[in-house]
CSV table of C-alpha atoms and ligand atoms in Angstrom, one decimal:
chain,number,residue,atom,x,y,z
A,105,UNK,CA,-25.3,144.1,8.7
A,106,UNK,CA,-25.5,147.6,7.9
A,107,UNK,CA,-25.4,149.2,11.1
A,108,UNK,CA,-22.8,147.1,11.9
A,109,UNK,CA,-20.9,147.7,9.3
A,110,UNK,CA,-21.0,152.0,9.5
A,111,UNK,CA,-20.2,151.2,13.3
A,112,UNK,CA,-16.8,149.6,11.9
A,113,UNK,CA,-16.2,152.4,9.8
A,114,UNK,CA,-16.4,155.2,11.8
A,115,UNK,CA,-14.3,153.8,14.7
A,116,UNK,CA,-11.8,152.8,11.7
A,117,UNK,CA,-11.6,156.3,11.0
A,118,UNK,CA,-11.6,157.5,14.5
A,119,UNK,CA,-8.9,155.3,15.7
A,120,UNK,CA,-6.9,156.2,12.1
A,121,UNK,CA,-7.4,159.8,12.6
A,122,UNK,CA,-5.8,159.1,16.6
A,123,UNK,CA,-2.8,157.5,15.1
A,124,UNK,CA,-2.0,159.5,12.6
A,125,UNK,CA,-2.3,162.4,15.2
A,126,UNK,CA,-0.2,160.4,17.7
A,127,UNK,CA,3.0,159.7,14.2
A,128,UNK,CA,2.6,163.3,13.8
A,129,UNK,CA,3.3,164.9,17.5
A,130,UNK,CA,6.0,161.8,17.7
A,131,UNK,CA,7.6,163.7,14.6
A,132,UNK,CA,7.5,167.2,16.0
A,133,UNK,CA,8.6,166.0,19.2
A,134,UNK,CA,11.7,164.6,17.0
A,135,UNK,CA,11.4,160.7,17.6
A,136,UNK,CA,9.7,159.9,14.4
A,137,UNK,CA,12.5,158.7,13.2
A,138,UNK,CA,13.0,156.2,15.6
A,139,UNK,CA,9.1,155.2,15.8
A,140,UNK,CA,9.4,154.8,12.4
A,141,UNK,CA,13.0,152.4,12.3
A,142,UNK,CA,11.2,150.3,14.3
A,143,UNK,CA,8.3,150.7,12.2
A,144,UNK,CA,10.0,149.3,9.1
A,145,UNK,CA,10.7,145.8,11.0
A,146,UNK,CA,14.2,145.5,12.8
A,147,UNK,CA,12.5,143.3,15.7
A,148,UNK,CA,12.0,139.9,13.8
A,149,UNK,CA,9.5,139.2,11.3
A,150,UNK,CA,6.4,136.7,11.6
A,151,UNK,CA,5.5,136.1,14.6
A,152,UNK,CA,8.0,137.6,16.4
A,153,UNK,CA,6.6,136.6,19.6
A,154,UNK,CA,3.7,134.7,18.8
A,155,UNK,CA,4.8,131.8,16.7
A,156,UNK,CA,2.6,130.8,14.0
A,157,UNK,CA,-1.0,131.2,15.2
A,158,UNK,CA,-1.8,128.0,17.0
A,159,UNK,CA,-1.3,127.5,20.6
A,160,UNK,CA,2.2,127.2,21.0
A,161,UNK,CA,3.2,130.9,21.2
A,162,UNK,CA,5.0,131.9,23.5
A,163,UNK,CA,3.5,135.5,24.7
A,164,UNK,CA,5.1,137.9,26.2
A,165,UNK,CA,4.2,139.1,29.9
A,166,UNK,CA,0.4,139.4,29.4
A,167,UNK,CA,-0.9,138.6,26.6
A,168,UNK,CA,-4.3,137.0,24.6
A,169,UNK,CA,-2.2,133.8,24.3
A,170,UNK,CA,0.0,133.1,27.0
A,171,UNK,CA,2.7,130.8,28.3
A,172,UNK,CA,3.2,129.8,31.7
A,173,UNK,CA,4.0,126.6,34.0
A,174,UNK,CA,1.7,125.3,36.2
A,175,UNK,CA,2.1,123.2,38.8
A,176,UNK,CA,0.4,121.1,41.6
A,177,UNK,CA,0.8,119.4,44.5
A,178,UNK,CA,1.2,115.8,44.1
A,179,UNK,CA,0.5,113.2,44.8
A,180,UNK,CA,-3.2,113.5,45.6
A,181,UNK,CA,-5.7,111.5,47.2
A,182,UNK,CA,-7.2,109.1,45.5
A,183,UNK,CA,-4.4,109.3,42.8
A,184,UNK,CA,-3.1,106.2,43.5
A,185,UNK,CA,-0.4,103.9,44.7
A,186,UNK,CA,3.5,103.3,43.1
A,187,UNK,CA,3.1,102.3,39.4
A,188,UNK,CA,0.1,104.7,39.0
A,189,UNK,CA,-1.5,105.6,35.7
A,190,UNK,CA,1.4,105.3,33.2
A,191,UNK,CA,1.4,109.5,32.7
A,192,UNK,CA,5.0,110.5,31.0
A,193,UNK,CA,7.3,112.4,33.3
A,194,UNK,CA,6.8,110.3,36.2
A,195,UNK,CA,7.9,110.3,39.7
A,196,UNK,CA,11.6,111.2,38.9
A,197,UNK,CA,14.5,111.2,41.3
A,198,UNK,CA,16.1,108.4,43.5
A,199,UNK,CA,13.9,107.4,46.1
A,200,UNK,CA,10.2,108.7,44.6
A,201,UNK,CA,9.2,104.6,43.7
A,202,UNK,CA,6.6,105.7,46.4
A,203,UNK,CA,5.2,108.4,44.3
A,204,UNK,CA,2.4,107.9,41.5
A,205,UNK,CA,3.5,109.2,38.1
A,206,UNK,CA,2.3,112.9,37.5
A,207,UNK,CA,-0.9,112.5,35.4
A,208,UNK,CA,-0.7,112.5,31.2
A,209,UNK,CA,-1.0,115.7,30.0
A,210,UNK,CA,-4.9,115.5,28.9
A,211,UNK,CA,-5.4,114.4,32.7
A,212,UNK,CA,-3.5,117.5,33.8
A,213,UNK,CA,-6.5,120.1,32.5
A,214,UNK,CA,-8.8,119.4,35.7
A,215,UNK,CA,-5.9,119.9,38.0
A,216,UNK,CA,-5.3,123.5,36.2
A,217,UNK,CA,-6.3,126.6,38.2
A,218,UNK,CA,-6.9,129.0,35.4
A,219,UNK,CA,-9.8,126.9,33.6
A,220,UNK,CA,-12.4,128.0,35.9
A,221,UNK,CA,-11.5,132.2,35.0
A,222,UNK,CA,-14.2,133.6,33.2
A,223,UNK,CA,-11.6,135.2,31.4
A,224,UNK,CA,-9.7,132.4,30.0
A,225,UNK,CA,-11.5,130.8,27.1
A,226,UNK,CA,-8.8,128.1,26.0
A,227,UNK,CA,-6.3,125.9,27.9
A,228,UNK,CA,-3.8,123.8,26.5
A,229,UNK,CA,-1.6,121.7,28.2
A,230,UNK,CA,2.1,121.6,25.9
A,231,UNK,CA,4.1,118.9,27.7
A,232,UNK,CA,4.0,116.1,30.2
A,233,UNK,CA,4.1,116.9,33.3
A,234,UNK,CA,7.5,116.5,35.2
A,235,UNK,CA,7.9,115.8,39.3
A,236,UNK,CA,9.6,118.0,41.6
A,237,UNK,CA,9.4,118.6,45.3
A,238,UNK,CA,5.7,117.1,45.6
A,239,UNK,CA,4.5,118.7,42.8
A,240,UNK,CA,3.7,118.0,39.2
A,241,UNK,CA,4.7,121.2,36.4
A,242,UNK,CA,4.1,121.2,33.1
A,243,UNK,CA,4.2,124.3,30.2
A,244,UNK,CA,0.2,125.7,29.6
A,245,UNK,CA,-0.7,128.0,27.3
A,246,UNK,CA,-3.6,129.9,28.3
A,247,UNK,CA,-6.0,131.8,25.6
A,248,UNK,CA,-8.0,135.0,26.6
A,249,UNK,CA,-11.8,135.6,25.5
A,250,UNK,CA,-11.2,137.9,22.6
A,251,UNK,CA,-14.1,139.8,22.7
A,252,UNK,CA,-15.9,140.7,26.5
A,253,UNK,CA,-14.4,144.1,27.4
A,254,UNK,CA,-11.1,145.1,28.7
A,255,UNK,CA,-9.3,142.1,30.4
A,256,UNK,CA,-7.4,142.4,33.7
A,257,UNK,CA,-4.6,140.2,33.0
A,258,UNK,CA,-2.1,138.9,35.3
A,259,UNK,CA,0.9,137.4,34.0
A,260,UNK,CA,-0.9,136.4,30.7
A,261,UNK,CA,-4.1,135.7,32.3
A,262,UNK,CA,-7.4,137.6,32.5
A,263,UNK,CA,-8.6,137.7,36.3
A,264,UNK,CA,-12.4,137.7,36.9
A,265,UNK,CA,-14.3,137.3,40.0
A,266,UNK,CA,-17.0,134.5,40.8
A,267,UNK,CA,-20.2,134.8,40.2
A,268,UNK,CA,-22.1,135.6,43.3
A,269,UNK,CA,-26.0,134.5,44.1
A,270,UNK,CA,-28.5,136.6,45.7
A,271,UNK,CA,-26.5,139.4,45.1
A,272,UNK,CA,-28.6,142.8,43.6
A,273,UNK,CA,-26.8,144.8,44.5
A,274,UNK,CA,-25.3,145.1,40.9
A,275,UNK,CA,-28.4,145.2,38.6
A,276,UNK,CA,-29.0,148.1,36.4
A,277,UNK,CA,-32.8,149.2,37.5
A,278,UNK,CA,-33.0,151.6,35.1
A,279,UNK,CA,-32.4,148.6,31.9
A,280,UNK,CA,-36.3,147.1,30.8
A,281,UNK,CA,-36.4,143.5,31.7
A,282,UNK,CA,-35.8,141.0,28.6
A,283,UNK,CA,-39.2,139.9,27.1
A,284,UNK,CA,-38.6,136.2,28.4
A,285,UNK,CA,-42.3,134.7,26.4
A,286,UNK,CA,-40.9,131.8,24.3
A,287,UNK,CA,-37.6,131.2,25.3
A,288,UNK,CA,-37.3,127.4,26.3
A,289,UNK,CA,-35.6,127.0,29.9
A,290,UNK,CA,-32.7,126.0,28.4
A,291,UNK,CA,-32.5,128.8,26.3
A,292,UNK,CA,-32.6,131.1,29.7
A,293,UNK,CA,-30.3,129.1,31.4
A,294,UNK,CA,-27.4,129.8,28.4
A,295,UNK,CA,-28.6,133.1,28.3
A,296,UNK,CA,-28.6,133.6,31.4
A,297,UNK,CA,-25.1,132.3,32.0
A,298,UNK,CA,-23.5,134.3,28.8
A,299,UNK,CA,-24.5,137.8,30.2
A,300,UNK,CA,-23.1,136.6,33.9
A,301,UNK,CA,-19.9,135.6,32.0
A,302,UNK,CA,-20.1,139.1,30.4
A,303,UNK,CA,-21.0,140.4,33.4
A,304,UNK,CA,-17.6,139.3,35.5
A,305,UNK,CA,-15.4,140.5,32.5
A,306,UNK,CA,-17.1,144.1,32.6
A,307,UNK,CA,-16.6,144.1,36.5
A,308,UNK,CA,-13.0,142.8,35.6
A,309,UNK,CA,-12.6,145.5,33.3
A,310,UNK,CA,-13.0,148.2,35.8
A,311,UNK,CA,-10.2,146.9,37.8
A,312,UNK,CA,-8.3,147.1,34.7
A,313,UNK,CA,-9.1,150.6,34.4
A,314,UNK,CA,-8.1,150.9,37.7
A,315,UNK,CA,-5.0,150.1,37.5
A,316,UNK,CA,-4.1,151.7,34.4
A,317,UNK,CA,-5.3,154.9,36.1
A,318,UNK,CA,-2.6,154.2,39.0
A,319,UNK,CA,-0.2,153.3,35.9
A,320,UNK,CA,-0.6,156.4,34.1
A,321,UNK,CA,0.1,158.4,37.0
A,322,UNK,CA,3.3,156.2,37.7
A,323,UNK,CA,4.7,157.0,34.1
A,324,UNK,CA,3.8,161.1,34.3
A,325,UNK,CA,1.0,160.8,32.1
A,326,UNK,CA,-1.2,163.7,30.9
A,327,UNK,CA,-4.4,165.2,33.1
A,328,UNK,CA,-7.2,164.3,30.2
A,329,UNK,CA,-5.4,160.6,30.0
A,330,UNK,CA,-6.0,160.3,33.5
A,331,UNK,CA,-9.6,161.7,33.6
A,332,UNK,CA,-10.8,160.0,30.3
A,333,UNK,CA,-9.4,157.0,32.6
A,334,UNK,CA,-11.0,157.2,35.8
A,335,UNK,CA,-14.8,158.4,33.8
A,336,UNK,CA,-13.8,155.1,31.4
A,337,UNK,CA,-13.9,153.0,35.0
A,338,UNK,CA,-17.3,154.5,35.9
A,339,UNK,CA,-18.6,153.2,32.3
A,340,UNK,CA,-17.6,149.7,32.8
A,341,UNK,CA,-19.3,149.5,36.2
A,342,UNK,CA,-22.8,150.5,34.2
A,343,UNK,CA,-21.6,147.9,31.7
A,344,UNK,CA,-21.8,145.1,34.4
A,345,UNK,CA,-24.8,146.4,36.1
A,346,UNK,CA,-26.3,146.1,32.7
A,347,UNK,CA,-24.8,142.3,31.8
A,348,UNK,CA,-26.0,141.6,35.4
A,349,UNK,CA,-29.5,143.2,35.2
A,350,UNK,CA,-30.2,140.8,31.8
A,351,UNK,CA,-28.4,137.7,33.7
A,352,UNK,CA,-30.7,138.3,36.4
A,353,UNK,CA,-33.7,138.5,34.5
A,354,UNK,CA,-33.2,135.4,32.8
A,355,UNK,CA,-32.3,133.6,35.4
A,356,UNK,CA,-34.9,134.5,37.6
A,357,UNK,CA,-32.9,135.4,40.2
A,358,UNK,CA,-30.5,137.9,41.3
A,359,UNK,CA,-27.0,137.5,40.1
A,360,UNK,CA,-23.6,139.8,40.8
A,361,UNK,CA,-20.1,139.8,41.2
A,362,UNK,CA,-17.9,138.3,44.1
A,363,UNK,CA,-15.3,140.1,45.6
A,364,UNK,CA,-12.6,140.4,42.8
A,365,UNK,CA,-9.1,138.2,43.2
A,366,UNK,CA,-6.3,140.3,43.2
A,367,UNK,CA,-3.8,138.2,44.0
A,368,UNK,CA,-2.6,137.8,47.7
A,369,UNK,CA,-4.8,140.8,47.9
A,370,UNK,CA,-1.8,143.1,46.2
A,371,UNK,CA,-2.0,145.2,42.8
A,372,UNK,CA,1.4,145.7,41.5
A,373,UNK,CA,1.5,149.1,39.7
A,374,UNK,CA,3.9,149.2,37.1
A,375,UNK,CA,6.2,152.5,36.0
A,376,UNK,CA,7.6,151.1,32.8
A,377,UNK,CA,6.1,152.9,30.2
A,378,UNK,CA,7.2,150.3,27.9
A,379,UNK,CA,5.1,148.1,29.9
A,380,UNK,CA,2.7,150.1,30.4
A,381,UNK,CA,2.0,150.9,27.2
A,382,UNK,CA,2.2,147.2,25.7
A,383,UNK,CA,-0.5,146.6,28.5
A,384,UNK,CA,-2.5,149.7,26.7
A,385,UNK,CA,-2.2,147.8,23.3
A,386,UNK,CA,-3.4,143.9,24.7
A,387,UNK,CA,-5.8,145.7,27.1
A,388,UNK,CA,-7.8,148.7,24.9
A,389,UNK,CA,-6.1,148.5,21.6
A,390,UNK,CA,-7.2,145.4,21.1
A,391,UNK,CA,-9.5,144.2,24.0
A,392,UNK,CA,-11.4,147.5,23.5
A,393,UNK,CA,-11.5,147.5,20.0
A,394,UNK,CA,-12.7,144.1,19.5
A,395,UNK,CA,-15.4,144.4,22.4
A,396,UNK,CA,-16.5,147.5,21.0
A,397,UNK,CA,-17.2,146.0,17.1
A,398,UNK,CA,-18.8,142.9,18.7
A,399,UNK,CA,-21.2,144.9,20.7
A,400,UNK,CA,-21.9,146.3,17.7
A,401,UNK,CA,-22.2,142.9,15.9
A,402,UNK,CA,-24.4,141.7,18.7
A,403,UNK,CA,-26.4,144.5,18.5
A,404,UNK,CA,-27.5,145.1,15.0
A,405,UNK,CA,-28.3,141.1,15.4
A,406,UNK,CA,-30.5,141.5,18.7
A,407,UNK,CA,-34.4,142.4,18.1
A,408,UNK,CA,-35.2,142.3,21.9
A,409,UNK,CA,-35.2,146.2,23.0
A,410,UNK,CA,-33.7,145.8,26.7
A,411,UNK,CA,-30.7,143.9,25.1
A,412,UNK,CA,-30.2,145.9,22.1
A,413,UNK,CA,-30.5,148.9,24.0
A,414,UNK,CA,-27.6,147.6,26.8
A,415,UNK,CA,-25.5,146.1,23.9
A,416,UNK,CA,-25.5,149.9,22.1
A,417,UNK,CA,-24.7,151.0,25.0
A,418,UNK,CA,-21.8,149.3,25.4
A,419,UNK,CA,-20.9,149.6,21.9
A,420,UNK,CA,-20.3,153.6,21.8
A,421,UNK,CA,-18.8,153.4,25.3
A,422,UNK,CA,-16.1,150.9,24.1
A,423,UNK,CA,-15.2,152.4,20.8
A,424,UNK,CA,-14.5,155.4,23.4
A,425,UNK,CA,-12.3,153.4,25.6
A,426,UNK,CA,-10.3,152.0,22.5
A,427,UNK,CA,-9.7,155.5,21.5
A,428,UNK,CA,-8.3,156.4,24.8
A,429,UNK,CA,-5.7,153.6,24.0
A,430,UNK,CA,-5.0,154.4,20.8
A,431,UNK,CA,-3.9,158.2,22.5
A,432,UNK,CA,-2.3,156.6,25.6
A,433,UNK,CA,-0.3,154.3,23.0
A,434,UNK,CA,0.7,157.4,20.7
A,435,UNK,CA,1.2,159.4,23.3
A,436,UNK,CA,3.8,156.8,24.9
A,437,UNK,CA,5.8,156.7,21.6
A,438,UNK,CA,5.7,160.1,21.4
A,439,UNK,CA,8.4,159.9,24.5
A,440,UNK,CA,10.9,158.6,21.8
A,441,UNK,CA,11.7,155.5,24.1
A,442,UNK,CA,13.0,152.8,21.4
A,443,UNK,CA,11.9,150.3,24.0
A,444,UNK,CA,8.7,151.2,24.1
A,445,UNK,CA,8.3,151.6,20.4
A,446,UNK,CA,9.4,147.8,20.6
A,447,UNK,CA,6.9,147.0,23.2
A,448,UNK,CA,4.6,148.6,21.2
A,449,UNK,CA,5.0,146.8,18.0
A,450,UNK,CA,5.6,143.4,20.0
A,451,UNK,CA,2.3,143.3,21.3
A,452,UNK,CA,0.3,144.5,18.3
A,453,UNK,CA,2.7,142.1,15.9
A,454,UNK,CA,1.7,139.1,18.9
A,455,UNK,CA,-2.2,139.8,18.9
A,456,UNK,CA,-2.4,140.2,15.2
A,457,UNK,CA,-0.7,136.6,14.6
A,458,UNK,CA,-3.1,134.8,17.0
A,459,UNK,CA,-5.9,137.3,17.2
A,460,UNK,CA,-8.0,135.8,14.3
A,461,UNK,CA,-8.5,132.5,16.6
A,462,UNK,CA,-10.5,133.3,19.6
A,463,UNK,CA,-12.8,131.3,21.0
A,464,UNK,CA,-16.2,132.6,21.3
A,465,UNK,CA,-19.3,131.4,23.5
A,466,UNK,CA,-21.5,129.5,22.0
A,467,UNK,CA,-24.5,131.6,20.3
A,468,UNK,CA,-26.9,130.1,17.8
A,469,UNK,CA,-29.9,131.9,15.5
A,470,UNK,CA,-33.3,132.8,16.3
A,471,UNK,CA,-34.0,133.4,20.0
A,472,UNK,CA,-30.9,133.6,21.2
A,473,UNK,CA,-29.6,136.5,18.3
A,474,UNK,CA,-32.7,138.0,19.5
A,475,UNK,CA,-31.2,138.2,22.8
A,476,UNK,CA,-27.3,139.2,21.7
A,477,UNK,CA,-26.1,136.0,21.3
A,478,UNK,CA,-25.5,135.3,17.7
A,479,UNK,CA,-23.6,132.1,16.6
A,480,UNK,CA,-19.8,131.6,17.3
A,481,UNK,CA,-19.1,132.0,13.6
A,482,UNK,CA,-20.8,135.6,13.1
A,483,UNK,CA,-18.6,136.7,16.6
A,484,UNK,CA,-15.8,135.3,15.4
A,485,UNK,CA,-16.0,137.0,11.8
A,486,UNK,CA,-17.0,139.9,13.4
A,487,UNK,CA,-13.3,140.2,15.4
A,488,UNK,CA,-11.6,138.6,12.1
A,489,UNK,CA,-12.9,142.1,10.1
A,490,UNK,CA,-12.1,144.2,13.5
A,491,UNK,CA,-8.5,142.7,13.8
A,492,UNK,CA,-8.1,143.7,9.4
A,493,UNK,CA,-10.2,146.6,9.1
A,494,UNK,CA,-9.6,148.5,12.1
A,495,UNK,CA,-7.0,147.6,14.2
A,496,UNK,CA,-4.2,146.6,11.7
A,497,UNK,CA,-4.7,149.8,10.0
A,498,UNK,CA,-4.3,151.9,12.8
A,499,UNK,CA,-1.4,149.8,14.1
A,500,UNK,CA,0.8,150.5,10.7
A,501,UNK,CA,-0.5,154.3,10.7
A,502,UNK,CA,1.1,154.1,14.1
A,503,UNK,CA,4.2,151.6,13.6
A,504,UNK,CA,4.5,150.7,10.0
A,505,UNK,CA,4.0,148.0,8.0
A,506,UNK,CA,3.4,144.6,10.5
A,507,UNK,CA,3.4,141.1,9.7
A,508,UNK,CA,0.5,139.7,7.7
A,509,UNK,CA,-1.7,137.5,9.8
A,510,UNK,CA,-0.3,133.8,10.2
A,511,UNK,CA,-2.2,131.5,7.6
A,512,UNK,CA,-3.5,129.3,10.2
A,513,UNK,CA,-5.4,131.6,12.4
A,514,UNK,CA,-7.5,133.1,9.7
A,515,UNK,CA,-8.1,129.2,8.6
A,516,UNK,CA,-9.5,128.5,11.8
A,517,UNK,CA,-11.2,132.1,12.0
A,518,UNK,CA,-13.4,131.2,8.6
A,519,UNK,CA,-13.9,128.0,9.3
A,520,UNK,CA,-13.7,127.6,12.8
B,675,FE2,FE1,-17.2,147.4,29.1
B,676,FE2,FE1,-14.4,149.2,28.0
């Protein structure tokens, strides 16, 4: 696709031209040197963090792909008696004979909180589960959407709130409605359920924004980070009034956001600029980037005007959020912190080893393309080119030379 594919260009340039800019003030501020040591690879080869591009990586604290145990009370009702289903791990200790077995791990899935986030797009369950003071834990690794806006993640996991009926509170008047003539009901129904999903992760992403904002103030950041943050929030808010203004239509009904799940009702602000800024690179560097590219992707493919006019949009608004990002990330090296040049290059080494294997929504030709939902495959080649083309580039302007992408992501990208 051709407008596609300038798209992609000129936000390759634009984010090369910020990282170049950021190597360069790192230099005059006299930390180049260190930037660059790190740069040339002391902090572990392939996969550093992320293991070989499959499930099993071990992220970091927040991350696309994410480790983490999860437990649950058990037993439960209706999970039976002693000598339950045979699951591994079992009841453990003297005196649990009374207690079921904790459930194999592929029975462990349903019992997992995180599979119903909007955000999350791939659970694995790693071992069998093991029994301890009525409850059942075992290792999951959870996998991010790659490709829906700025995540809010939360110990590796991207928070979204519930979709909320009735509510109209968050449709875009100003959007014309979808031309709905020939789509099939089941077409509207996955229509109308993709652009709700996209709708909670653009809602998501302005408490991400949020909280960067709040971040950025905790680490001394610059005035025109800060503002380019807080006007960045007011952009996502139109993006989910738009994603919820096309739900809405195709569903025939109103459709918004629930009140958003910070957990125990607490934010917790962190003043770590190596955190901070490795949250920059998962969050905008890559979540923004990507997000931006598919928009684009979704929008050269779309024919209907009221979705390729929200989808481009959301394109140019994104590609500016990624550049803010890219400067927050430069300008955080710039402090000459080796720790956060670590950070840094951690989480770009992490998302470039698994970032070719995504899971998408399902899309499919004709109607729904028409309606910015083009097949898994074009999405997912879409992120494969943004990952190579756009991001990696800018990452080595900024770090040096980085890993090359683990074999079997890119297998499961092309073929996928
Ligand atoms: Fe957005
Ligand atoms: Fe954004």
């Amino acid at each position: 696709m051709d407008r596609s594919f300038h798209f992609r260009r000129r936000l390759a340039a634009q984010l090369l031209g910020v990282a170049l800019a950021g190597m360069s003030a790192a230099a005059v501020a006299g930390c180049g040197s260190d930037v660059e040591k790190e740069g040339q690879g002391g902090q572990g080869g392939q996969g550093g963090q992320g293991g070989q591009g499959g499930l099993g990586g071990s992220g970091g604290q927040g991350s696309f792909f994410n480790t983490v145990t999860e437990c649950f009370a058990w037993p439960q009702e209706g999970s039976g008696g002693a000598g339950g289903s045979g699951g591994a791990g079992g009841a453990g200790g003297a005196g649990g004979s009374m207690v079921p077995p904790c459930p194999p791990k592929g029975d462990a899935l349903m019992h997992v909180e995180g599979m119903s986030d909007p955000g999350i797009c791939g659970v694995v369950v790693n071992t069998e589960g093991t029994f301890d003071d009525g409850q059942c834990c075992y290792e999951v690794t959870y996998e991010s959407c790659g490709a829906a806006g700025r995540p809010f993640l939360v110990e590796g996991r991207a928070r979204a709130a519930s979709r909320a009926r009735g509510r109209s509170t968050w449709m875009e008047s100003a959007l014309p409605a979808p031309d709905l003539a020939g789509l099939s009901p089941d077409e509207r129904a996955l229509l109308a359920a993709a652009w709700t999903r996209d709708g909670l992760l653009e809602h998501a992403s302005i408490a991400s924004f949020g909280r960067f904002a709040l971040e950025l103030l905790a680490v001394g950041a610059p005035a025109d980070l800060v503002a380019r943050t807080h006007e960045a929030a007011l952009d996502e808010v139109r993006h989910a009034r738009l994603a919820f203004a096309l739900a809405s239509a195709y569903a025939g009904e109103p459709l918004g956001p629930g009140a958003f799940p910070f957990v125990g009702g607490n934010l917790s602000v962190s003043a770590d600029l190596a955190d901070v800024a490795a949250r920059a690179v998962r969050e905008g560097c890559i979540g923004e980037t990507l997000a931006s590219l598919v928009a684009a992707e979704q929008a050269a493919r779309a024919t209907d005007p009221a979705v390729r006019e929200a989808l481009a949009a959301i394109a140019e608004d994104e590609a500016r959020h990624a550049e803010l990002a890219w400067r927050a990330v430069a300008w955080a090296l710039g402090s000459g912190d080796a720790a956060v040049a670590r950070s840094v290059r951690a989480a770009f080494v992490e998302a470039l080893a698994v970032g070719a294997s995504f899971e998408v929504q399902v899309g499919g030709a004709g109607a729904l393309e028409a309606h910015g939902r083009p097949e898994a495959a074009v999405l997912r080649a879409s992120m494969t080119r943004a990952l190579d083309e756009v991001v990696r580039p800018a990452a080595e302007a900024l770090l040096g030379s980085l890993p090359a992408p683990a074999r079997e992501g890119r297998e499961r990208a092309e073929h996928g």
